[in-house]
mmCIF file of C-alpha atoms and ligand atoms in Angstrom:
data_model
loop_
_atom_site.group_PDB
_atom_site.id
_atom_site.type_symbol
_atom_site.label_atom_id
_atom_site.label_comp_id
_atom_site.label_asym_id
_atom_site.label_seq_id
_atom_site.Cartn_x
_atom_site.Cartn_y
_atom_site.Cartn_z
ATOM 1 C CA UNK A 28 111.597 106.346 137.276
ATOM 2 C CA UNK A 29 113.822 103.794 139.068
ATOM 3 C CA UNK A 30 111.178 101.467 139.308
ATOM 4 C CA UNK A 31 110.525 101.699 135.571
ATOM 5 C CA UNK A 32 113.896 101.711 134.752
ATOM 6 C CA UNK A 33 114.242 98.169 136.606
ATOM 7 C CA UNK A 34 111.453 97.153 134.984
ATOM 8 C CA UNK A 35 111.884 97.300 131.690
ATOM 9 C CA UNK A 36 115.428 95.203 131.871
ATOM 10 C CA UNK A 37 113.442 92.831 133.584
ATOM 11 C CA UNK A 38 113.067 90.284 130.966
ATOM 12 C CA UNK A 39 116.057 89.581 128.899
ATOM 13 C CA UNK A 40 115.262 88.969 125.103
ATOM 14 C CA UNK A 41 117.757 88.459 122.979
ATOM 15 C CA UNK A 42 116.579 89.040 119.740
ATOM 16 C CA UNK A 43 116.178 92.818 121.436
ATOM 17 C CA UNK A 44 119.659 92.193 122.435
ATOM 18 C CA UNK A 45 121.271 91.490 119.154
ATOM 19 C CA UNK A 46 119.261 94.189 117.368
ATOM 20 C CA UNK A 47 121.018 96.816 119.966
ATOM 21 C CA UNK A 48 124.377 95.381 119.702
ATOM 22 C CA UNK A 49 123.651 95.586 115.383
ATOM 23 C CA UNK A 50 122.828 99.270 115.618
ATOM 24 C CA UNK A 51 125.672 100.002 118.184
ATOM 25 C CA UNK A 52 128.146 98.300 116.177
ATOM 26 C CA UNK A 53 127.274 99.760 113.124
ATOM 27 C CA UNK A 54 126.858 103.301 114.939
ATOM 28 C CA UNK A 55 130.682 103.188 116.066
ATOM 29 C CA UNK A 56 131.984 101.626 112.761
ATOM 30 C CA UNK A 57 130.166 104.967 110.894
ATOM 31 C CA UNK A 58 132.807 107.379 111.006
ATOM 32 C CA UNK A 59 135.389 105.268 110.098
ATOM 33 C CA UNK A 60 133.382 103.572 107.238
ATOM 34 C CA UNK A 61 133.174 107.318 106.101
ATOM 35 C CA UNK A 62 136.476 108.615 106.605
ATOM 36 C CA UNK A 63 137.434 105.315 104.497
ATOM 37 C CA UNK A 64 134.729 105.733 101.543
ATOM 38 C CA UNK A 65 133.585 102.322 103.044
ATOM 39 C CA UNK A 66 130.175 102.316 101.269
ATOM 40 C CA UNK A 67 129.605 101.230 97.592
ATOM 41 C CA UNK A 68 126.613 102.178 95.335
ATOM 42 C CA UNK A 69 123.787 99.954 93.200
ATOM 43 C CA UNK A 70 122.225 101.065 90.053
ATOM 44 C CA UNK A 71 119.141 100.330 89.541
ATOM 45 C CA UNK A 72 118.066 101.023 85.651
ATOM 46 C CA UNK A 73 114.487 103.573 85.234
ATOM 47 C CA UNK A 74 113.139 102.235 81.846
ATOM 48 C CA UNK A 75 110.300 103.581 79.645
ATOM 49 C CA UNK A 76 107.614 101.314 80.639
ATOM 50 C CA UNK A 77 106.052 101.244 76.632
ATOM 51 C CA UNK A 78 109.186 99.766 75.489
ATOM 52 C CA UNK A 79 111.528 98.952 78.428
ATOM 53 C CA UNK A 80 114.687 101.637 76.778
ATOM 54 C CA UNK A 81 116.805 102.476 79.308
ATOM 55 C CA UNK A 82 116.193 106.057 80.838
ATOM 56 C CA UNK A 83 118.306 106.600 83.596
ATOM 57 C CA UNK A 84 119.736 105.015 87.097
ATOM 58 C CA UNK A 85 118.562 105.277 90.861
ATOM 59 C CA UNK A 86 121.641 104.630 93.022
ATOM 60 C CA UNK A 87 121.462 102.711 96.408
ATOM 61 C CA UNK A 88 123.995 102.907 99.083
ATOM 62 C CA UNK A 89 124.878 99.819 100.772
ATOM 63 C CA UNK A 90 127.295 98.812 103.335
ATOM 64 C CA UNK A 91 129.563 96.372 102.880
ATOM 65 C CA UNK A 92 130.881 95.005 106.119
ATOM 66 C CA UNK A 93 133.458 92.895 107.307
ATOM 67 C CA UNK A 94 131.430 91.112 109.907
ATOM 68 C CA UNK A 95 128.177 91.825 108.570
ATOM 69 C CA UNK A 96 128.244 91.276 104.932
ATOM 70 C CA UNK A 97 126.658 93.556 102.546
ATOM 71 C CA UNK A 98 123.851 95.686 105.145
ATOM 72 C CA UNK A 99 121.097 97.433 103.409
ATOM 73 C CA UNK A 100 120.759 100.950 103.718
ATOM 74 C CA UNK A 101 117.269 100.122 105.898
ATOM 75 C CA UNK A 102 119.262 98.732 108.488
ATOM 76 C CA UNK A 103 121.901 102.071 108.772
ATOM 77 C CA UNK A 104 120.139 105.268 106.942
ATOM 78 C CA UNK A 105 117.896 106.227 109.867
ATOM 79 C CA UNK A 106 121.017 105.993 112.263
ATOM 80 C CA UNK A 107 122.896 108.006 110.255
ATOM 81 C CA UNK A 108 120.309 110.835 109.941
ATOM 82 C CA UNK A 109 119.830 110.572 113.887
ATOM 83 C CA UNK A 110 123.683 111.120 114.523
ATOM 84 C CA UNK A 111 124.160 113.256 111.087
ATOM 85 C CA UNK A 112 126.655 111.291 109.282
ATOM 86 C CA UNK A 113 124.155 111.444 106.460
ATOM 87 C CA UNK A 114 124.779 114.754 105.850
ATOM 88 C CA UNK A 115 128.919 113.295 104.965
ATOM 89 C CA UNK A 116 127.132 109.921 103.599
ATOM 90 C CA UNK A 117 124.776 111.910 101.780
ATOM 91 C CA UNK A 118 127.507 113.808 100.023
ATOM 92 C CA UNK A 119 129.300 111.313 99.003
ATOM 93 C CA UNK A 120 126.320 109.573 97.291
ATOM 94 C CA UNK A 121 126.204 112.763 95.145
ATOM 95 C CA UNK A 122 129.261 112.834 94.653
ATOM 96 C CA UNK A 123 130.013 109.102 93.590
ATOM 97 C CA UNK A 124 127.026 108.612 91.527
ATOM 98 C CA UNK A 125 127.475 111.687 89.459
ATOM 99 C CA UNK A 126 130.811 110.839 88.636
ATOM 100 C CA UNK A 127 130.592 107.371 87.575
ATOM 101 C CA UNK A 128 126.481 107.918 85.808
ATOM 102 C CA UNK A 129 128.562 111.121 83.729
ATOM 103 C CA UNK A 130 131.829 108.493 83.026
ATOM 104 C CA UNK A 131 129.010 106.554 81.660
ATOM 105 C CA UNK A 132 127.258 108.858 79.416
ATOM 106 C CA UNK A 133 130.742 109.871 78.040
ATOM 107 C CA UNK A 134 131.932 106.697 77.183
ATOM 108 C CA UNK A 135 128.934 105.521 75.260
ATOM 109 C CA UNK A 136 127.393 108.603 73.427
ATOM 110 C CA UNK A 137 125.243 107.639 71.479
ATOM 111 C CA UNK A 138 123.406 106.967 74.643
ATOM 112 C CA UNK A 139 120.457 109.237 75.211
ATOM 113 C CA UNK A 140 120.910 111.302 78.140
ATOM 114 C CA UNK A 141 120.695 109.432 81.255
ATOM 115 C CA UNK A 142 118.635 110.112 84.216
ATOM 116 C CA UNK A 143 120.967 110.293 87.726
ATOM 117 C CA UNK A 144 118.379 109.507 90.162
ATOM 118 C CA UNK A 145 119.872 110.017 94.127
ATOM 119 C CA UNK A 146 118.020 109.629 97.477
ATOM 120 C CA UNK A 147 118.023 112.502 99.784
ATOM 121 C CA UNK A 148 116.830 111.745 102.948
ATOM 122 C CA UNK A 149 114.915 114.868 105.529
ATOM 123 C CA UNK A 150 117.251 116.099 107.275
ATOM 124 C CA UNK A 151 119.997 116.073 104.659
ATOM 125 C CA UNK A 152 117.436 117.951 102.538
ATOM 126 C CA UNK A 153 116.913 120.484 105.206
ATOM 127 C CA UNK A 154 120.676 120.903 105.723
ATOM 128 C CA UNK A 155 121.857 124.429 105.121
ATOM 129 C CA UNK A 156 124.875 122.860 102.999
ATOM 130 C CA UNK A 157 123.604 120.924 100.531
ATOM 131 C CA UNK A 158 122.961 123.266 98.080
ATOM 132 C CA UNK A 159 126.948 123.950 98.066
ATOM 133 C CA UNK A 160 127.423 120.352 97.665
ATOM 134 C CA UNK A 161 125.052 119.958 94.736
ATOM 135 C CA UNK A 162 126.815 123.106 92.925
ATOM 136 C CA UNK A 163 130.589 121.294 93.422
ATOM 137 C CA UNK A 164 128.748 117.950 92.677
ATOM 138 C CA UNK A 165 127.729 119.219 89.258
ATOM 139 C CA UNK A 166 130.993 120.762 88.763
ATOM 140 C CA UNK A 167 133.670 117.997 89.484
ATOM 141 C CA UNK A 168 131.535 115.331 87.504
ATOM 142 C CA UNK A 169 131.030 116.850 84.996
ATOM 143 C CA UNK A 170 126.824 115.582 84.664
ATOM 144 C CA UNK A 171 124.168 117.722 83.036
ATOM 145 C CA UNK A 172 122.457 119.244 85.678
ATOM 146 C CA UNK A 173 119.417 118.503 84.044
ATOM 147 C CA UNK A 174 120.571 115.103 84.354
ATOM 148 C CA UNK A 175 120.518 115.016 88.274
ATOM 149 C CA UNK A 176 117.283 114.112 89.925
ATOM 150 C CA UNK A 177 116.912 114.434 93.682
ATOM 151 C CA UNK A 178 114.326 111.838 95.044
ATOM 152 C CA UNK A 179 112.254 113.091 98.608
ATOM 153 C CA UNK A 180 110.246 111.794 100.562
ATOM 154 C CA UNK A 181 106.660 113.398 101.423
ATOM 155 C CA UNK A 182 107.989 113.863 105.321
ATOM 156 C CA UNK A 183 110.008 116.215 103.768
ATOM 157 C CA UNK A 184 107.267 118.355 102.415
ATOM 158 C CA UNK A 185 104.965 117.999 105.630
ATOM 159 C CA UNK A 186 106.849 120.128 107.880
ATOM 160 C CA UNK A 187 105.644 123.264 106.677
ATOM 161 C CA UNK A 188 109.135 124.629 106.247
ATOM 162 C CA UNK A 189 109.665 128.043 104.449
ATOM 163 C CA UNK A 190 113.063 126.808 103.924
ATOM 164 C CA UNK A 191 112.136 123.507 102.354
ATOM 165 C CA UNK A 192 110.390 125.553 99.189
ATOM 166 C CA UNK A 193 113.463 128.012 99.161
ATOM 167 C CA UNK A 194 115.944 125.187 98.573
ATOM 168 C CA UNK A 195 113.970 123.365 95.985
ATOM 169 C CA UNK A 196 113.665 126.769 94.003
ATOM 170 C CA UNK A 197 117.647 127.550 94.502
ATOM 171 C CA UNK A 198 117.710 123.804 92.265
ATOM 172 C CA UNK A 199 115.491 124.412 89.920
ATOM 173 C CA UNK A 200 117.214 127.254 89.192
ATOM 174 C CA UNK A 201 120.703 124.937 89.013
ATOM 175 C CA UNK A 202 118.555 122.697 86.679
ATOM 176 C CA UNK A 203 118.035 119.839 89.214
ATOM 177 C CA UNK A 204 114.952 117.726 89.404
ATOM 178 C CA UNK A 205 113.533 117.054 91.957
ATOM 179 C CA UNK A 206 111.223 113.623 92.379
ATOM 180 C CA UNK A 207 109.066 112.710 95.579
ATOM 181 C CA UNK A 208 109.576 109.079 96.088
ATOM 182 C CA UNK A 209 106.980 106.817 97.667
ATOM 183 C CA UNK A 210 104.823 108.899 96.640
ATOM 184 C CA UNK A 211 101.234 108.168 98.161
ATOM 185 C CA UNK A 212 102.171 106.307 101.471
ATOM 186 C CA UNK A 213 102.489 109.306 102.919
ATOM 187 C CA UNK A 214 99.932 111.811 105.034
ATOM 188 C CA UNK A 215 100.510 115.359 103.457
ATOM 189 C CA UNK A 216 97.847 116.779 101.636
ATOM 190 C CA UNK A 217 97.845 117.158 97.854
ATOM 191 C CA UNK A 218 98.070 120.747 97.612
ATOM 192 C CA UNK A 219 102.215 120.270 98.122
ATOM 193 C CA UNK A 220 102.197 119.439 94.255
ATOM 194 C CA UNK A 221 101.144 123.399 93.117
ATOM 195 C CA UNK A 222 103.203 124.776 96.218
ATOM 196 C CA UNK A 223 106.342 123.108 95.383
ATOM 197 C CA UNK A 224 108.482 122.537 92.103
ATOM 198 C CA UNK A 225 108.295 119.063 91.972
ATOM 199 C CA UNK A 226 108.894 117.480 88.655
ATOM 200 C CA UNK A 227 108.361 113.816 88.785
ATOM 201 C CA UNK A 228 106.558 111.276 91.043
ATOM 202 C CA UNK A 229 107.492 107.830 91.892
ATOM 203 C CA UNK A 230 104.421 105.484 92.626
ATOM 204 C CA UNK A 231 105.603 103.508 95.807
ATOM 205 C CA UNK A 232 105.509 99.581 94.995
ATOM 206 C CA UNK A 233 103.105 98.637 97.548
ATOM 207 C CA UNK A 234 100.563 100.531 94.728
ATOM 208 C CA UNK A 235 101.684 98.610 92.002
ATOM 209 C CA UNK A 236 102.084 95.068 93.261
ATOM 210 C CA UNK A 237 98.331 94.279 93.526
ATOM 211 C CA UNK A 238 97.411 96.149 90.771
ATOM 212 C CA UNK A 239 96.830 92.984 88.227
ATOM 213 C CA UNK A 240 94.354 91.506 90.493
ATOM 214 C CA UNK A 241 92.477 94.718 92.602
ATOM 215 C CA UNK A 242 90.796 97.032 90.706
ATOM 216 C CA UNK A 243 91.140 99.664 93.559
ATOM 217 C CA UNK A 244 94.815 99.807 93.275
ATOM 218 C CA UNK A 245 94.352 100.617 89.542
ATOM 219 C CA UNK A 246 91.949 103.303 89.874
ATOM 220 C CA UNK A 247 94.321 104.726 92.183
ATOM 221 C CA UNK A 248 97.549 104.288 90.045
ATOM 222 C CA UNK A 249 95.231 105.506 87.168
ATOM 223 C CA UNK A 250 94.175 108.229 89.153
ATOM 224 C CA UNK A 251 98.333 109.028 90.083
ATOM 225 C CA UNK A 252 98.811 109.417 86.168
ATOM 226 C CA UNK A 253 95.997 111.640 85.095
ATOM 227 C CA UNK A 254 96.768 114.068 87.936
ATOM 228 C CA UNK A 255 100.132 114.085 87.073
ATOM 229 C CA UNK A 256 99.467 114.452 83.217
ATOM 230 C CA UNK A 257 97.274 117.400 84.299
ATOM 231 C CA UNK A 258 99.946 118.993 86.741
ATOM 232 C CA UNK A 259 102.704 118.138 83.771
ATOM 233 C CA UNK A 260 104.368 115.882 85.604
ATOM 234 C CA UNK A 261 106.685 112.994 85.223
ATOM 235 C CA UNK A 262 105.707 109.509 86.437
ATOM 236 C CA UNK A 263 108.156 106.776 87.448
ATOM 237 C CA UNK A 264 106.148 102.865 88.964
ATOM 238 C CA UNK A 265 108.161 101.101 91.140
ATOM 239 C CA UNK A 266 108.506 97.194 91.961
ATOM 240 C CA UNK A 267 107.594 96.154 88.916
ATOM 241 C CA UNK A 268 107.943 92.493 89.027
ATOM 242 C CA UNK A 269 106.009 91.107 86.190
ATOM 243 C CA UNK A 270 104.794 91.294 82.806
ATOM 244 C CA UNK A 271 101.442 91.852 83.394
ATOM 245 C CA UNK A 272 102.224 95.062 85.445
ATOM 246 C CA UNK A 273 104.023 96.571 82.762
ATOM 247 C CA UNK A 274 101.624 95.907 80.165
ATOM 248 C CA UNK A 275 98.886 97.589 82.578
ATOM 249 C CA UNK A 276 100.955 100.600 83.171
ATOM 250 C CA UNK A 277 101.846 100.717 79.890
ATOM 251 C CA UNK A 278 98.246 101.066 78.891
ATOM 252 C CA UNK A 279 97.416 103.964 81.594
ATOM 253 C CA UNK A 280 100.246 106.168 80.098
ATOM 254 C CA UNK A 281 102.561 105.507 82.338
ATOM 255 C CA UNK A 282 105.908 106.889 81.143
ATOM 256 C CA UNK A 283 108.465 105.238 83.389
ATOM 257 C CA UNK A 284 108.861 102.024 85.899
ATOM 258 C CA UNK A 285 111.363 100.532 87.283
ATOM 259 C CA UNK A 286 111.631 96.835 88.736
ATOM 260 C CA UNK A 287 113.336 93.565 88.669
ATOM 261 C CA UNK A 288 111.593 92.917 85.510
ATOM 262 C CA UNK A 289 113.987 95.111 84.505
ATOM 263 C CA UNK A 290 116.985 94.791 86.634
ATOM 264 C CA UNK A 291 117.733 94.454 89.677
ATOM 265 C CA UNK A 292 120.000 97.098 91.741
ATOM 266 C CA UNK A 293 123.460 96.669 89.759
ATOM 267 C CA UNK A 294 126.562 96.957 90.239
ATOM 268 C CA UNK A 295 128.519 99.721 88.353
ATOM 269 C CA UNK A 296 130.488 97.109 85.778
ATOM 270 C CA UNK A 297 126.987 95.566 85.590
ATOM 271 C CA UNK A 298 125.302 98.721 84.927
ATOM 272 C CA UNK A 299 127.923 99.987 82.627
ATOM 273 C CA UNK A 300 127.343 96.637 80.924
ATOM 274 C CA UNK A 301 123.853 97.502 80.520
ATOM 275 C CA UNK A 302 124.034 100.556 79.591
ATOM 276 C CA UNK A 303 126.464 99.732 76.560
ATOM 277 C CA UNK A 304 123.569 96.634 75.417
ATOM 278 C CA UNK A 305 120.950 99.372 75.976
ATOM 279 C CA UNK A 306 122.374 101.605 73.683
ATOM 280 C CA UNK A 307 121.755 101.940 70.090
ATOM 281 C CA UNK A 308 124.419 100.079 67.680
HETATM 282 P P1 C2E B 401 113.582 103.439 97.684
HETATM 283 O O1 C2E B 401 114.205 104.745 97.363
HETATM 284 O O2 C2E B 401 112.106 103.354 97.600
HETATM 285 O O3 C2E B 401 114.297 102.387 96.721
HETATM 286 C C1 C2E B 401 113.658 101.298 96.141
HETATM 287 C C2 C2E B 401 113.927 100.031 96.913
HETATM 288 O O4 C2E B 401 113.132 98.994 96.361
HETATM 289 C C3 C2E B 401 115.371 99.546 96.799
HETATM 290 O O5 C2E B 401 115.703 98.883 98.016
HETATM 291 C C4 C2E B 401 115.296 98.551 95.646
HETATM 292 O O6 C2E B 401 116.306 97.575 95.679
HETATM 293 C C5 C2E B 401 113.944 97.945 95.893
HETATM 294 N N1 C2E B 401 113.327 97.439 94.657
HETATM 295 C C6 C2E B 401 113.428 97.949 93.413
HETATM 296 N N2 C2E B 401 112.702 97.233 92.535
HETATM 297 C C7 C2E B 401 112.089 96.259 93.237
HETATM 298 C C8 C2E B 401 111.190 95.190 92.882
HETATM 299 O O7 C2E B 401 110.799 95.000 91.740
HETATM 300 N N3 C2E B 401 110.786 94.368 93.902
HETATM 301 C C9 C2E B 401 111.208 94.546 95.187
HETATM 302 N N4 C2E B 401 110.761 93.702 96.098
HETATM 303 N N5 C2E B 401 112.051 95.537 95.544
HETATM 304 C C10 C2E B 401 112.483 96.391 94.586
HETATM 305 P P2 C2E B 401 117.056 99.209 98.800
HETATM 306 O O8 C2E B 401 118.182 99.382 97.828
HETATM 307 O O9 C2E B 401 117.192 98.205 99.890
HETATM 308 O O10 C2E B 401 116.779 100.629 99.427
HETATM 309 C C11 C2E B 401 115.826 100.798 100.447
HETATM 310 C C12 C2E B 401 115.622 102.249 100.774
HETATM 311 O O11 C2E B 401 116.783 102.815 101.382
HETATM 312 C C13 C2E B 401 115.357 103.115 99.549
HETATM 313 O O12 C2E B 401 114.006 102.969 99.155
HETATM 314 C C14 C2E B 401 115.694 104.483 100.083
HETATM 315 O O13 C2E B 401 114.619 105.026 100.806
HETATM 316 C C15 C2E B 401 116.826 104.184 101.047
HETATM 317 N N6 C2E B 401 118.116 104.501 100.406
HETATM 318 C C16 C2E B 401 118.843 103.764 99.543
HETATM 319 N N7 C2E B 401 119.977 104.413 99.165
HETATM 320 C C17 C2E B 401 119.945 105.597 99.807
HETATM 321 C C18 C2E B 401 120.839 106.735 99.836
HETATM 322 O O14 C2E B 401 121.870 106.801 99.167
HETATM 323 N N8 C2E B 401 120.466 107.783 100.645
HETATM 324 C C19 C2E B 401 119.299 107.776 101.373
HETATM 325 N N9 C2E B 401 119.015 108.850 102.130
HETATM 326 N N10 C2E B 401 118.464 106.727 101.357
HETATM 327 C C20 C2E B 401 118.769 105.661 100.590
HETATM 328 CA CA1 CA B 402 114.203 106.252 95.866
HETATM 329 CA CA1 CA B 403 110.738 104.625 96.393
HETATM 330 CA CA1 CA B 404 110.421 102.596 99.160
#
């Protein structure tokens, strides 16, 4: 073990180097960042793909920090869920987007009701708490709880958890939606769709970006909607870049996209702001 040990710090390389000393530093500065409410939120507008009307928001955390400038929640979501500050980040997400996606819907009512899309990653989802802190969520913003969509990942569903199914009942019961996001990169088995209460899928971009030129990914998109039309579910495409795209997805029925055609992750006075154009006179 020795020997290995010595081997393996054999060669210096520093590109190794600085990625260590990234996710150390940004390990340490975590609870702080927390404590402090460090972390700000994008919006990213969800838009009915037929005619582009504005149907709700994902938020996206990112970090913005003082040495690092604005990190992206690739670089600092997986350490969190390692060392559990996601279940505290996590919350706050909730929390923050509720709050300022309800302030939103008051302000300008003649909006339709809005969409609150949030990210929930594994083990957050499989925390014993957050049921608690979706109830208070709900109750201190103030949002429709059929307003609140929780977006999961497949890993989530491939455990074979008892627990997993139990928590996504206890929200359907609150009225919460619940969305599996990047949905077809992963390995679980189709049969989670019956088994679970799962109300809306998001197609994962790496679907949709070929799709005006390979006739594979558009069987396969095509595919996506019918089975969700059949299991009555909702369909959101994501990475929507172009015109072309939309018009295709458009023509396969499907309901929802979302894209820098459309926007690109705002910030809250620029969502606000397009919200209020969105919205009918
Ligand atoms: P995701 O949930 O799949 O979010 C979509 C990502 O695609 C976002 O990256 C968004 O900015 C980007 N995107 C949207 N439209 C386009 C497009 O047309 N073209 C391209 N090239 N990209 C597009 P972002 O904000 O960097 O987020 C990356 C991932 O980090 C998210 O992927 C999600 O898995 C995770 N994440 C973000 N916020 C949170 C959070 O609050 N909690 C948790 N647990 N995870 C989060
Ligand atoms: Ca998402
Ligand atoms: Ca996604
Ligand atoms: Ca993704």
């Amino acid at each position: 073990a020795k020997a290995a040990g010595k081997k393996r710090w054999r060669r210096f390389r520093p590109e190794l180097h600085s990625r260590l000393v990234a996710r150390h530093e940004l390990q340490a500065g975590m609870d702080t960042a927390i404590a402090d409410h460090a972390f700000a939120l994008r919006y990213q507008p969800i838009v009915q793909v037929d005619d582009t009307a504005l149907a709700g928001f994902e938020a996206l955390i990112r970090w913005p920090h003082a040495r690092r400038g604005m990190v992206p929640p690739d670089q600092f979501i997986t350490l969190a869920e390692e060392s559990g500050h996601i279940m505290p980040l996590g919350a706050w997400v909730l929390d923050h987007a509720a709050r300022e996606i309800s302030r939103w819907q008051r302000a300008h009512p003649r909006t339709p009701p809005l969409r609150a899309s949030v990210n929930v990653s594994a083990r957050q989802f499989r925390d014993p708490g957050l049921l608690d802190v979706v109830r208070r969520t709900l109750r201190s913003s103030g949002l429709a709880p059929g307003s609140l969509v929780l977006e999961l990942t497949e890993s989530v569903l491939m455990h074979g958890d008892v627990q997993i199914g139990t928590t996504m009942r206890a929200l359907k019961d609150l009225g919460v939606s619940i969305a599996i996001d990047d949905f077809g990169t992963g390995f679980s088995s189709l049969s989670y769709l019956r088994e679970f209460p799962i109300d809306l899928l998001k197609v994962d971009k790496t679907f949709i970006d070929d799709i005006t030129t390979d006739r594979q990914q558009v069987a396969l998109v095509e595919g996506i909607v019918r089975i969700a039309e059949v299991l009555g579910l909702q369909v959101v495409a994501e990475g929507i870049e172009n015109e072309d795209q939309r018009a295709l997805l458009a023509d396969m029925g499907c309901r929802y996209g979302q894209g820098f055609l459309f926007a690109r992750p705002l910030t809250a006075h620029q969502a606000e702001d397009f919200l209020h154009r969105a919205a009918p006179a």
